[in-house]
Short mmCIF file of C-alpha atoms in Angstrom, two decimals:
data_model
loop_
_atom_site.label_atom_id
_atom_site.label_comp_id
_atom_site.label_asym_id
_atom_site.label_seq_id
_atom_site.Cartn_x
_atom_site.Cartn_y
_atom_site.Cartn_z
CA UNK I 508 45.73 110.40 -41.78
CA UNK I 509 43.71 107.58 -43.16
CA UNK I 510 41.84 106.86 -46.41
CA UNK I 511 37.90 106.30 -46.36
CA UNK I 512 35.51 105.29 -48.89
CA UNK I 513 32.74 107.73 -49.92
CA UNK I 514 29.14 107.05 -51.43
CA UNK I 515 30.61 107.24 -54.59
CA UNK I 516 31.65 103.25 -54.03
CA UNK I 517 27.88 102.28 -53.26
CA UNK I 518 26.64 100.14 -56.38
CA UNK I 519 29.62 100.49 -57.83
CA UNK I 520 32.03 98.29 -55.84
CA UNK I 521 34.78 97.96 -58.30
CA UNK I 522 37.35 96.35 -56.15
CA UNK I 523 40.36 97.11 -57.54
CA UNK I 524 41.32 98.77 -54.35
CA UNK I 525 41.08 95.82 -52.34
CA UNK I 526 43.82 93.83 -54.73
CA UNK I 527 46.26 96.73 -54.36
CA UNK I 528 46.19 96.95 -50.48
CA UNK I 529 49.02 95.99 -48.52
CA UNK I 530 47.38 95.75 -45.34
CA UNK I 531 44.04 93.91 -45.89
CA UNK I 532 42.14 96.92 -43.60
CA UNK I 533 38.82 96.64 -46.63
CA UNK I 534 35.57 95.35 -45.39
CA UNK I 535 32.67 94.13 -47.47
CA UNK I 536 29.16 95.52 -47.42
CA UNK I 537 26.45 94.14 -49.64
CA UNK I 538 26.52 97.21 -52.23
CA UNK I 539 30.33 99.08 -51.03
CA UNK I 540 33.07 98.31 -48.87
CA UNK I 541 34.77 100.43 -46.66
CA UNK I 542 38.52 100.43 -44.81
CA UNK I 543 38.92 100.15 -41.29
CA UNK I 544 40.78 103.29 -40.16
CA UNK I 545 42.19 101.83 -37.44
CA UNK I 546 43.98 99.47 -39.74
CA UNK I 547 44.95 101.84 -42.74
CA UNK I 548 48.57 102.62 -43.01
CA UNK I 549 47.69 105.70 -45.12
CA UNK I 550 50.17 104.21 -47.66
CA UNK I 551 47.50 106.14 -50.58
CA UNK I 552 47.90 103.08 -53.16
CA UNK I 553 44.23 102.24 -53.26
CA UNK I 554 42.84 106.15 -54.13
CA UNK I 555 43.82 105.71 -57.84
CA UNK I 556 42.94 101.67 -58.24
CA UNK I 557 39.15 103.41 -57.95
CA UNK I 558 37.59 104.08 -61.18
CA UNK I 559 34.52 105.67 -59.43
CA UNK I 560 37.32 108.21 -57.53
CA UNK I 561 35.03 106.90 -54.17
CA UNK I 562 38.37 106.80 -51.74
CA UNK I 563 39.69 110.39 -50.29
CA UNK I 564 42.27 110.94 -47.50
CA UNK I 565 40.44 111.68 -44.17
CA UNK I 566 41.86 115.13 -44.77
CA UNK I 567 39.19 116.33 -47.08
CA UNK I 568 36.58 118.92 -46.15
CA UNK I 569 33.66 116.26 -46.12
CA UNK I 570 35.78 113.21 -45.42
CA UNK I 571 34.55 113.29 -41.56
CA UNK I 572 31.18 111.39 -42.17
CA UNK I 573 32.77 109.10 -43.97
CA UNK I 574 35.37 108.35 -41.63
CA UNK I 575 32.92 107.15 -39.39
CA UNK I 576 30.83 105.45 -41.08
CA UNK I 577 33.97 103.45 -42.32
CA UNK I 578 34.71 103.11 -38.95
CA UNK I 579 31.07 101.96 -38.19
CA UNK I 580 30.75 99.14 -40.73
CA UNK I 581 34.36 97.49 -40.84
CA UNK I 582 33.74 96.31 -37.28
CA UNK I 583 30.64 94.65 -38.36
CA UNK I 584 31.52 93.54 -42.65
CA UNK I 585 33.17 90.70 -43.19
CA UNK I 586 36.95 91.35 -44.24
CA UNK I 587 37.82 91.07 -48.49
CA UNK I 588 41.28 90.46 -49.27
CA UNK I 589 40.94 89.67 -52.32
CA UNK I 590 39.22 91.34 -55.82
CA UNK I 591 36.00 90.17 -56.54
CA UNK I 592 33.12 90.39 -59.63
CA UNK I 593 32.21 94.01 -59.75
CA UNK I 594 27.97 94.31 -60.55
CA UNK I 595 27.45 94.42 -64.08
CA UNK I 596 25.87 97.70 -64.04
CA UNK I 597 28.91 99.04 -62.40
CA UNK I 598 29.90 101.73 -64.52
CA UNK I 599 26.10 102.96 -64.92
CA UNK I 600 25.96 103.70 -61.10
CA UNK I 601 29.32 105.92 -61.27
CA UNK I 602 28.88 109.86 -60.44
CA UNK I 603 25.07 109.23 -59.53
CA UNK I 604 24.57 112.09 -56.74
CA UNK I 605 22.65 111.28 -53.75
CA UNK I 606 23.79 107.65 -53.55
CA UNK I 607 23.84 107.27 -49.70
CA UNK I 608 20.38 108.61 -49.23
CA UNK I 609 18.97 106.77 -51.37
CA UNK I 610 20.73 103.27 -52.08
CA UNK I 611 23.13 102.32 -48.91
CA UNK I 612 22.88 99.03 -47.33
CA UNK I 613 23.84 98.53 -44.08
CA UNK I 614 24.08 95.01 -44.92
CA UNK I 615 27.25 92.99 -44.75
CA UNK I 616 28.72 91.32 -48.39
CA UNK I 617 29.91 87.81 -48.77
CA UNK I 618 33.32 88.43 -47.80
CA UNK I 619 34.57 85.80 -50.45
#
């Protein structure tokens, strides 16, 4: 099992997650991140650091896209290891539906 990060992260990109990791397996894009399965140790601490609930265990019944399109992207985003500056409209972006569709950027972040 591994964790993934879902299109509830995109504009939202809290970071909290990223402090909490042990292993340093999240990867930047410019509007989510994403964790690089490969690297994951399923330890489960970063699923409640999310206040937009945007991380699920591969396990779950739609977790399969997701797991590759984490997959996808953290071989190509630069690596975070540390928490950065949320965006300011953060919390307005939370629980929109349809975020993938219609706001994903397969564009990398900063990485800083």
């Amino acid at each position: 099992m591994t964790y993934v990060v879902t299109e509830d992260c995109i504009k939202c990109k809290h970071m909290d997650c990223v402090e909490v990791c042990p292993v340093d397996c999240f990867y930047e894009g410019e509007n989510m991140l994403v964790i690089h399965p490969d690297e994951c140790i399923d330890c489960g601490v970063c699923e409640p650091e999310c206040p937009a609930e945007a991380i699920l265990p591969d396990t779950e019944a739609n977790a399969e896209k997701w797991l590759e399109l984490n997959k996808q992207y953290s071989e190509v985003w630069p690596n975070i290891t540390q928490i950065g500056t949320p965006p300011a409209d953060a919390k307005e972006w939370e629980g929109v539906p349809d975020k993938f569709k219609n706001y994903f950027s397969p564009n990398p972040g900063d990485g800083s």
